[in-house]
PDB file of C-alpha atoms in Angstrom:
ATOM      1  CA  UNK A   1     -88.992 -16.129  -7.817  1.00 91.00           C
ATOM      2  CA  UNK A   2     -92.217 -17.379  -6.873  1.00 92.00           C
ATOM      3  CA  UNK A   3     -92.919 -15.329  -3.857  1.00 95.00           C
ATOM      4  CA  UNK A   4     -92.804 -12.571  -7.245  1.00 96.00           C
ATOM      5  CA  UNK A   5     -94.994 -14.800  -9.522  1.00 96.00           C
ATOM      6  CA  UNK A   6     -97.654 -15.375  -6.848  1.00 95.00           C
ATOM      7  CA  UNK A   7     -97.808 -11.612  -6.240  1.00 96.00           C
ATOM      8  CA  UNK A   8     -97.986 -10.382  -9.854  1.00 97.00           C
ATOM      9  CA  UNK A   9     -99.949 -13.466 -10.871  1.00 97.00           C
ATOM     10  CA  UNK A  10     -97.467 -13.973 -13.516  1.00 97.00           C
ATOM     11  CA  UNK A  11     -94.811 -16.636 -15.108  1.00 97.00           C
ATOM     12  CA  UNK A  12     -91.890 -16.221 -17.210  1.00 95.00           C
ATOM     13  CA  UNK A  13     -91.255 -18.454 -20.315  1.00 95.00           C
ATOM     14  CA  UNK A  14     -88.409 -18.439 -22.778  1.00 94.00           C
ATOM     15  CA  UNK A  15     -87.868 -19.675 -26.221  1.00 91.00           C
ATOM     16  CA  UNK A  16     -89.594 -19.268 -29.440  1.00 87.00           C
ATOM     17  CA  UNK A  17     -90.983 -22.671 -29.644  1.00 89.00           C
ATOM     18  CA  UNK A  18     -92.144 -23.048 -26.236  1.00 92.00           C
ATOM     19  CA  UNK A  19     -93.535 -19.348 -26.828  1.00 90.00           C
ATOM     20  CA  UNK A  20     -95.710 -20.314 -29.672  1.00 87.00           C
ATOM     21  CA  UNK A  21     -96.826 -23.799 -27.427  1.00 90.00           C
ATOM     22  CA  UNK A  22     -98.213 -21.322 -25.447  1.00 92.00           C
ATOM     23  CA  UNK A  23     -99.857 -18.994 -28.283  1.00 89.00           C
ATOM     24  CA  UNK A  24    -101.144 -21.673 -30.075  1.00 89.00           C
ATOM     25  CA  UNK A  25    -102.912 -23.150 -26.285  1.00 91.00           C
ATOM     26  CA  UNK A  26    -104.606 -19.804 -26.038  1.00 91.00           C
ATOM     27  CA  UNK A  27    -102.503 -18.857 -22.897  1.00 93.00           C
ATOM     28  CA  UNK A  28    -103.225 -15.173 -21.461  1.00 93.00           C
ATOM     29  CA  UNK A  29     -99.970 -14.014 -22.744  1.00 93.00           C
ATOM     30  CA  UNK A  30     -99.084  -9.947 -20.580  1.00 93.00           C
ATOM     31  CA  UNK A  31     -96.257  -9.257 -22.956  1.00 92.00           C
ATOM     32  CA  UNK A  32     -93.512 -10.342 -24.953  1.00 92.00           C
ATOM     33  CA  UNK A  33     -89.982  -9.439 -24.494  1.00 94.00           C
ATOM     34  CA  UNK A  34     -87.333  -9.200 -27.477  1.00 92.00           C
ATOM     35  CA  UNK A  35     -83.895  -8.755 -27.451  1.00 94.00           C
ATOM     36  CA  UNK A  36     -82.329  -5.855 -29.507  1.00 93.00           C
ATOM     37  CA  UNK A  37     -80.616  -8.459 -32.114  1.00 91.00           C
ATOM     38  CA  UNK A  38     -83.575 -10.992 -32.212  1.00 89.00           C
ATOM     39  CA  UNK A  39     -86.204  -7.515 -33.032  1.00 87.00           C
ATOM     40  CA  UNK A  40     -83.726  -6.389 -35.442  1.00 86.00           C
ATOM     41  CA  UNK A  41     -83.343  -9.730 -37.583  1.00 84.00           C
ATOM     42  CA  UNK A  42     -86.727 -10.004 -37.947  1.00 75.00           C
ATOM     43  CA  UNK A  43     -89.346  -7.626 -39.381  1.00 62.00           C
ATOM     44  CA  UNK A  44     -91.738  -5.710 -37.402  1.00 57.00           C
ATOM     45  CA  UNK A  45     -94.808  -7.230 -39.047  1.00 58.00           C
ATOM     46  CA  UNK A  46     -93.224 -10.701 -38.418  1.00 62.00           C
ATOM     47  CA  UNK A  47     -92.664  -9.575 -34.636  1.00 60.00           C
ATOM     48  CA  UNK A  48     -95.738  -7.824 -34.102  1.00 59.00           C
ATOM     49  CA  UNK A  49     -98.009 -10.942 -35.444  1.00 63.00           C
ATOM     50  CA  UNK A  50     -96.912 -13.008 -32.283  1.00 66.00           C
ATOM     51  CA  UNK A  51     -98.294 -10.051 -30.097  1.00 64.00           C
ATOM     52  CA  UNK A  52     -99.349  -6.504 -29.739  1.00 71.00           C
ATOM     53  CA  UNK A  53     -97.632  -5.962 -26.791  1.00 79.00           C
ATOM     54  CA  UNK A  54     -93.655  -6.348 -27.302  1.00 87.00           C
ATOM     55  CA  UNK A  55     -91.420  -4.622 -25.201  1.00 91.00           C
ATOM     56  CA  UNK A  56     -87.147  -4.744 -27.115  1.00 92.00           C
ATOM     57  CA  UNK A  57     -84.940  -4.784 -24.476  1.00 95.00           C
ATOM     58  CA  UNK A  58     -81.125  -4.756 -24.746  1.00 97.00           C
ATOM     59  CA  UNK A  59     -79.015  -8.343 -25.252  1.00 95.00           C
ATOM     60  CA  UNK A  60     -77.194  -7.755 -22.091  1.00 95.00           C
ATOM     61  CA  UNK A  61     -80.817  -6.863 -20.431  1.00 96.00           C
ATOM     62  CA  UNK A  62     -81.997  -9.788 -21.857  1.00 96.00           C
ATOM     63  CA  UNK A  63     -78.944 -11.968 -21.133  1.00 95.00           C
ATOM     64  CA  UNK A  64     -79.714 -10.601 -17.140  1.00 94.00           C
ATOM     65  CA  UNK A  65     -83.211 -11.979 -17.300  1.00 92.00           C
ATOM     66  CA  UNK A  66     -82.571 -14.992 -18.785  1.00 92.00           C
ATOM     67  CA  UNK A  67     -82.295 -18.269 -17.203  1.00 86.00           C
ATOM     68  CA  UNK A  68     -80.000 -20.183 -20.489  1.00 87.00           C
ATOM     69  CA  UNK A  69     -76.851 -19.524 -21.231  1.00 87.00           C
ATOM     70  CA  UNK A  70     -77.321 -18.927 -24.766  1.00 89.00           C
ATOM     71  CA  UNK A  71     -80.498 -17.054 -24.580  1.00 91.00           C
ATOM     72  CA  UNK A  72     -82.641 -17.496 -27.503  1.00 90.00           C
ATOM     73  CA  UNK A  73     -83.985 -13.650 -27.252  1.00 93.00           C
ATOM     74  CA  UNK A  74     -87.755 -13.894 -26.801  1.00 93.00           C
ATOM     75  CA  UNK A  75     -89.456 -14.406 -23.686  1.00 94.00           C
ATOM     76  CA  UNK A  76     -92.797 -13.474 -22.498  1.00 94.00           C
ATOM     77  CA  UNK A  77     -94.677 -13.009 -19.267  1.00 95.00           C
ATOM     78  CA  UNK A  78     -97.827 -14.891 -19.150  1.00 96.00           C
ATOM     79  CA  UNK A  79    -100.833 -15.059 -16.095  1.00 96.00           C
ATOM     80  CA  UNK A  80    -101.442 -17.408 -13.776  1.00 95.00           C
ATOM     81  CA  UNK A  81    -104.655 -19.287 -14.460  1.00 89.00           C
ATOM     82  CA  UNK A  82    -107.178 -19.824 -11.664  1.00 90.00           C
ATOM     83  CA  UNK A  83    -106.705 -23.380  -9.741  1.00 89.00           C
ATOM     84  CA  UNK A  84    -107.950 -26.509 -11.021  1.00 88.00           C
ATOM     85  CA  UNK A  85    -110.585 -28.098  -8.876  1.00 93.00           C
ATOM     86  CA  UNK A  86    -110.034 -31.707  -8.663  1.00 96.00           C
ATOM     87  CA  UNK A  87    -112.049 -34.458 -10.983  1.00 96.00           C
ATOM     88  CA  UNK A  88    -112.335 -37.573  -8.706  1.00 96.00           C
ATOM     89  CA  UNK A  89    -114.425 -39.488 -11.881  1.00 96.00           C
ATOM     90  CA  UNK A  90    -111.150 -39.134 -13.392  1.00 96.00           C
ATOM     91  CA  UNK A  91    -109.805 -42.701 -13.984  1.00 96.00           C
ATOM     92  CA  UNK A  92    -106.021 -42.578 -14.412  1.00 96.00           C
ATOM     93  CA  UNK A  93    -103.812 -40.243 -12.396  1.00 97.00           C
ATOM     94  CA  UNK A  94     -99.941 -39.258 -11.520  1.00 97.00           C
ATOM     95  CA  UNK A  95     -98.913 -38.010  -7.955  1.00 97.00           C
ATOM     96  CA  UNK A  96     -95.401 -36.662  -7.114  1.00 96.00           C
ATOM     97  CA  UNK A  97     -94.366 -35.946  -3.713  1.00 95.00           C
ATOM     98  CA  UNK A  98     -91.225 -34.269  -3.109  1.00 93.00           C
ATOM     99  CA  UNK A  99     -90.283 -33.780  -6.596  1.00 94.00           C
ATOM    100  CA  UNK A 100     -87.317 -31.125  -5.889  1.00 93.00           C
ATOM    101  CA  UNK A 101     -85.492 -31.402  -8.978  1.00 94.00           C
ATOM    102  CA  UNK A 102     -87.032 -28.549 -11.688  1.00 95.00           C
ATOM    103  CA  UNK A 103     -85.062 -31.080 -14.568  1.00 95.00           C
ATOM    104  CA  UNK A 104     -87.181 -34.368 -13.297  1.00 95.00           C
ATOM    105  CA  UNK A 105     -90.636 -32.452 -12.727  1.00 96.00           C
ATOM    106  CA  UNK A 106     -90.355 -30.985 -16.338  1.00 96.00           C
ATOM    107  CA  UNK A 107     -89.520 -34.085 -17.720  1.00 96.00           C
ATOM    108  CA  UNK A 108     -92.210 -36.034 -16.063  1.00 96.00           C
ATOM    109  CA  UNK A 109     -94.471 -33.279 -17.162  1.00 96.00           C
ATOM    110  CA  UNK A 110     -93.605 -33.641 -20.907  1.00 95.00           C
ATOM    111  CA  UNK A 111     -93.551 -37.612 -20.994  1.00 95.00           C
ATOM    112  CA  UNK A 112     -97.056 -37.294 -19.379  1.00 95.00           C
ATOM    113  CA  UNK A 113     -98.529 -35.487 -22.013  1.00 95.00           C
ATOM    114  CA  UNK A 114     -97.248 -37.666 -25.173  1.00 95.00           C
ATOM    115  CA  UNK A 115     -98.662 -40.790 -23.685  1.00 94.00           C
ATOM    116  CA  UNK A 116    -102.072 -38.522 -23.278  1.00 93.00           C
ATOM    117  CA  UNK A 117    -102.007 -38.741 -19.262  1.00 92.00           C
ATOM    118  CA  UNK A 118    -104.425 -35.510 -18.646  1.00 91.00           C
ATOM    119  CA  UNK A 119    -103.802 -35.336 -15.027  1.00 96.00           C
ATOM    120  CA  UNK A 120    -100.970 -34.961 -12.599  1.00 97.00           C
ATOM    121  CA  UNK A 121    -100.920 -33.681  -8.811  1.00 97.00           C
ATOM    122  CA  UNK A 122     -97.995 -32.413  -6.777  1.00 97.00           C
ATOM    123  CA  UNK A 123     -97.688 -32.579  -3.233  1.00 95.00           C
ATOM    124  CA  UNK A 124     -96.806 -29.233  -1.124  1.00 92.00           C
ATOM    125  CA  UNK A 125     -93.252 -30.163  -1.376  1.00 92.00           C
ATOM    126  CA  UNK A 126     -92.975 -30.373  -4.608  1.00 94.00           C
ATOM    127  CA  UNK A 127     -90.654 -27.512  -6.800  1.00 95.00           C
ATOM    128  CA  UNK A 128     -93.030 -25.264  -7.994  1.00 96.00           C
ATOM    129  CA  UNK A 129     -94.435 -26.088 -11.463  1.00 96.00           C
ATOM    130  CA  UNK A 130     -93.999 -22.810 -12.880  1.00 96.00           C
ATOM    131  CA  UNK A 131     -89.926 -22.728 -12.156  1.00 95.00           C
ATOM    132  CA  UNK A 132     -88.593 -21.614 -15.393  1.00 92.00           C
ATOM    133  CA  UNK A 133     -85.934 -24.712 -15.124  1.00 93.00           C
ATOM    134  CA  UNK A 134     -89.104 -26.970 -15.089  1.00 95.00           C
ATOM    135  CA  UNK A 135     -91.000 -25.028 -17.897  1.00 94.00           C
ATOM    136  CA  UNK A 136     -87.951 -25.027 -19.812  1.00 92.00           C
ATOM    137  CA  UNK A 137     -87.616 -28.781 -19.419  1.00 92.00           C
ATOM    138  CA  UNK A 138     -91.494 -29.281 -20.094  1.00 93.00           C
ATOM    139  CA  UNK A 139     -91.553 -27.753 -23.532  1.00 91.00           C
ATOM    140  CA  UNK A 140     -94.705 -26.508 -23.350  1.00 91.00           C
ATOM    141  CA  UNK A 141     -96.154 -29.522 -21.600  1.00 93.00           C
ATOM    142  CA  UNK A 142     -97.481 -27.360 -19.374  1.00 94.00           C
ATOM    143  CA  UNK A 143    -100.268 -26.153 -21.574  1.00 94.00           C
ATOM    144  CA  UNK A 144    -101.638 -29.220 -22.662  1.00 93.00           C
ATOM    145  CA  UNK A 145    -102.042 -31.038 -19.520  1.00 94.00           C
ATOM    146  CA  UNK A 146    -104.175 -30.116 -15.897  1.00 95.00           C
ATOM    147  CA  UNK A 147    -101.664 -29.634 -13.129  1.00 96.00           C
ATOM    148  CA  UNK A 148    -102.936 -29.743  -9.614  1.00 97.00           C
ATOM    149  CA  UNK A 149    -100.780 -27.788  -6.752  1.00 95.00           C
ATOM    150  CA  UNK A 150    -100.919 -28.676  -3.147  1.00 94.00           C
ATOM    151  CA  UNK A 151    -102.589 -31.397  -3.263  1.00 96.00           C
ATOM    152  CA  UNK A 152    -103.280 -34.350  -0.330  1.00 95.00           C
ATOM    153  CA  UNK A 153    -102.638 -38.044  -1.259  1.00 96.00           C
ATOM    154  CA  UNK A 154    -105.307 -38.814   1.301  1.00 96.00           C
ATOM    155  CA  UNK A 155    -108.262 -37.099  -0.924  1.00 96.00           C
ATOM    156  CA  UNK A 156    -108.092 -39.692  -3.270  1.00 97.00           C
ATOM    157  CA  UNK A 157    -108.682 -42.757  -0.791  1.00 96.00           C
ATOM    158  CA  UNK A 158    -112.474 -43.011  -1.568  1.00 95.00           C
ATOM    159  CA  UNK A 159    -112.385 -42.824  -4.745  1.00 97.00           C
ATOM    160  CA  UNK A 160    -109.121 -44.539  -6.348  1.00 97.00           C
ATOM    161  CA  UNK A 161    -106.859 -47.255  -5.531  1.00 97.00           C
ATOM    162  CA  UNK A 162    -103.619 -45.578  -4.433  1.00 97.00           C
ATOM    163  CA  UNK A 163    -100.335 -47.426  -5.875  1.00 96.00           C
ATOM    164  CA  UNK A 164     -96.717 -46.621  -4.824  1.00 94.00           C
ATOM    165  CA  UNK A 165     -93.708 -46.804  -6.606  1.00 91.00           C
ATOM    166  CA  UNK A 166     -90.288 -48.406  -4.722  1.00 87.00           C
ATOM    167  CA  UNK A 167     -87.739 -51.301  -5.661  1.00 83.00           C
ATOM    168  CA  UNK A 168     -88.929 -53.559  -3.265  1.00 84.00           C
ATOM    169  CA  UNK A 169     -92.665 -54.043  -4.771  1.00 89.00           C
ATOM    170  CA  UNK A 170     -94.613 -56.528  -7.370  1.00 92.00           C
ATOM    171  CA  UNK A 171     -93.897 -56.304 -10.596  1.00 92.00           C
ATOM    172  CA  UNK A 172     -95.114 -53.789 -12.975  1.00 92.00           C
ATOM    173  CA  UNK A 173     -95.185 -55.444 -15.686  1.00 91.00           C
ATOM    174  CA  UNK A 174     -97.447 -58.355 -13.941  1.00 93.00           C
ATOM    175  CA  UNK A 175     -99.723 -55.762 -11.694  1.00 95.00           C
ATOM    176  CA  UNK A 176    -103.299 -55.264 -12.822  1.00 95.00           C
ATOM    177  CA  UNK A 177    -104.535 -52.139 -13.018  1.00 95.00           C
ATOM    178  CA  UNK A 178    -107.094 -51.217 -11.314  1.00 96.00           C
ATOM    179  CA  UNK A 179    -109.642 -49.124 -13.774  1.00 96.00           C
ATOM    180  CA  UNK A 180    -109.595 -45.825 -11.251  1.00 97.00           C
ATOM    181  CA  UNK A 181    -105.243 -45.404  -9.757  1.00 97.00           C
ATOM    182  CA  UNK A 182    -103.413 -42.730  -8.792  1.00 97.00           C
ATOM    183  CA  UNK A 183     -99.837 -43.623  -9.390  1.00 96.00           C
ATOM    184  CA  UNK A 184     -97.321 -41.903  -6.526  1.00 96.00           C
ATOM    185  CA  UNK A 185     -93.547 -41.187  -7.596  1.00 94.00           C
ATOM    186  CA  UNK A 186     -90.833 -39.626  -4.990  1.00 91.00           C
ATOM    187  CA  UNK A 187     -87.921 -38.233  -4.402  1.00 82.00           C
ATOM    188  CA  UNK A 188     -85.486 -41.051  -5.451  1.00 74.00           C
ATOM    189  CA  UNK A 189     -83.347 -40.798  -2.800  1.00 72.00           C
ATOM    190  CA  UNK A 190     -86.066 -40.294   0.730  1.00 72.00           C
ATOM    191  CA  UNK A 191     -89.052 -42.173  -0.952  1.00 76.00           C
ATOM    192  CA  UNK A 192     -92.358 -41.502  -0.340  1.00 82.00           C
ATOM    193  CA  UNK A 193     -93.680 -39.723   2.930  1.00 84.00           C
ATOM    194  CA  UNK A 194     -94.304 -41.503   5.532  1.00 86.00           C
ATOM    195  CA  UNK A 195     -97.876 -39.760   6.383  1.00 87.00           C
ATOM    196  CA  UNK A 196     -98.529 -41.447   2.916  1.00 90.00           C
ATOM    197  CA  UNK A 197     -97.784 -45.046   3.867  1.00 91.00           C
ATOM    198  CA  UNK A 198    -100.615 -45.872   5.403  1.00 93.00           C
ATOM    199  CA  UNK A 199    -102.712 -44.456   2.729  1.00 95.00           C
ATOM    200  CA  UNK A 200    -101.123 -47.022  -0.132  1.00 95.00           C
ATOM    201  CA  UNK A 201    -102.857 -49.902  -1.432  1.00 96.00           C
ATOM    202  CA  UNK A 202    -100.237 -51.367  -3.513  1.00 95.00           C
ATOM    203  CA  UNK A 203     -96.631 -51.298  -4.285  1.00 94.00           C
ATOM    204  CA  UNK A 204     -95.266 -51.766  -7.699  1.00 94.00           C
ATOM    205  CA  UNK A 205     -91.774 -51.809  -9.091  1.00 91.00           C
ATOM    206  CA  UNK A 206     -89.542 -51.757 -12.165  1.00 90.00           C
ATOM    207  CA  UNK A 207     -87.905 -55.156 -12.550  1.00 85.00           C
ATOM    208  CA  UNK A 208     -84.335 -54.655 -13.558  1.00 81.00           C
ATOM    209  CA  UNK A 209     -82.367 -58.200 -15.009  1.00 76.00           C
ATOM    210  CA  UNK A 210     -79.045 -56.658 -13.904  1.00 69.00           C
ATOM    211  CA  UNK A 211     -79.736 -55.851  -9.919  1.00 60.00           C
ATOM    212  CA  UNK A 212     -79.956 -58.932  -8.087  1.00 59.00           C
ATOM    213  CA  UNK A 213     -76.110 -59.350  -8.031  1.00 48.00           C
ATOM    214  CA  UNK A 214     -75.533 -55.634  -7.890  1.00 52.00           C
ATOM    215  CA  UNK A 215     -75.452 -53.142  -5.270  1.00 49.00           C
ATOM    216  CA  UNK A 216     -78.993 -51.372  -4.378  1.00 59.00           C
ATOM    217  CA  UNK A 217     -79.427 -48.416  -6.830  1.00 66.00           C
ATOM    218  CA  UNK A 218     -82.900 -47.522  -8.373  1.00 71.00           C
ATOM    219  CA  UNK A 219     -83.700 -45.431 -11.322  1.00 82.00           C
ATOM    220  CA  UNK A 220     -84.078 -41.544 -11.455  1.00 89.00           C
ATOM    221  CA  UNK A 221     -87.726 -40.853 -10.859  1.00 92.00           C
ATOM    222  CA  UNK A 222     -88.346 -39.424 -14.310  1.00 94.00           C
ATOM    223  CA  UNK A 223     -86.724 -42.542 -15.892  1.00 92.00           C
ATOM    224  CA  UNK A 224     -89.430 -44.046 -13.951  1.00 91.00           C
ATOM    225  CA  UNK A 225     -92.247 -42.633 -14.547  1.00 93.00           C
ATOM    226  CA  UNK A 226     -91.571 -42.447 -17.872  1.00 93.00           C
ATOM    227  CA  UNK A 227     -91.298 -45.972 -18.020  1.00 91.00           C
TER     228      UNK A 227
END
C-alpha cells in the first residue's frame, strides 16, 4: 500500500529478472525474500551472491505476499530514492495526467526507456509509480529512466512548448517538433484536465485510415504513446 511504502521508505518488487534489473542499476536493495522451494532448488552460494541479506519464507507466505498468481518465489524490498529535482534544459519530455491504470503507466514506462526517452512526469493523479502492478508491467524500466511525481503542467510554460494529445488535433505525423516539448497523454476516456487547457500550445493526433466512417473510438493511451 503506499500509505506503507511512504512510511517505511520502501517498495516491493517481484521476479528474478526484474530483481537483477534492479541489482545490476545499483538500486539500494533492504532485503531479499525467497520462497522455501525457490531457496531449496538453488544453492546457498548461488542465493547468497544476489544478496547478503535473504530472508526464506514459506510458499504459502510467499504466495500471501505476492501480487502474481504464479509467483516466481523471489522478491525483494528496495528504498525509496530521494526526489528528482526537475531539469528544465532538458529538451524532450513525457507528461501523464490521470494515468489510473497500473497496466498502461508500466507500459508507457517501459516503451519510454527503449526509445531512450530519459524523462517522464506524472501529475498528482496519476497511480503511483511504485504500484507493484506498474513495476511488474515496467520490467525494470523503472531503473533506467528519471520519474518525476507530483508534478504541475504549468512549470514547464517558460521553458517548453506544451503539446497535447486528443483525436481531434493536427497530424502527428506532419507536426514539427519543436526542439524543447513536453508531450501530455490522459486518461483515454476524461482527457486531459481542464486546468491544463489553457496551458497547451498545440494539439496533435494519431491519424487512423479506418475512423472517418466509423464510430468515435481512440486508442488506449499506452498504444499511444507508444506510437
Amino acid at each position: 500500500h503506499k500509505k506503507y511504502r511512504n512510511h517505511y521508505q520502501l517498495y516491493f518488487i517481484e521476479g528474478k529478472r526484474i530483481l537483477q534489473a534492479a541489482i545490476d542499476s545499483k538500486i539500494i536493495i533492504d532485503k531479499i525474500i525467497c520462497s522455501e522451494s525457490y531457496y531449496q532448488k538453488r544453492t546457498t552460494k548461488e542465493v547468497t551472491k544476489i544478496h547478503k541479506n535473504i530472508k526464506v519464507i514459506s510458499d504459502t507466505d510467499f504466495k500471501k505476499i505476492s501480487s502474481t498468481k504464479t509467483p516466481s518465489g523471489i522478491a525483494a524490498t528496495c528504498k525509496i530514492g530521494k526526489e528528482k529535482i526537475i531539469d528544465y534544459s532538458k529538451p524532450k519530455w513525457v507528461f501523464l495526467d490521470n494515468i489510473s491504470d497500473p497496466g498502461n503507466l508500466g507500459t508507457i514506462l517501459r516503451t519510454g526507456l527503449w526509445f531512450g526517452l530519459k524523462d517522464i512526469a506524472l501529475s498528482s493523479n496519476c497511480v503511483d509509480s511504485l504500484n507493484p502492478k506498474v513495476l511488474r508491467s515496467g520490467m525494470g524500466a523503472h531503473f533506467g529512466i528519471n520519474i518525476y511525481k507530483n508534478v504541475h503542467l504549468e512549470s514547464f510554460k517558460k521553458s517548453h512548448k506544451i503539446i497535447a494529445t486528443a483525436t481531434n488535433g493536427e497530424s502527428i505525423a506532419e507536426f514539427n517538433f519543436p526542439e524543447k516539448f513536453i508531450i501530455t497523454f490522459s486518461n483515454e476516456a476524461h482527457g486531459i484536465s481542464k486546468n491544463y487547457h489553457e496551458l497547451i500550445d498545440n494539439i496533435v493526433s494519431i491519424e487512423s485510415p479506418t475512423r472517418k466512417n466509423q464510430m468515435k473510438n481512440s486508442l488506449n493511451v499506452s498504444c499511444a504513446a507508444s506510437i
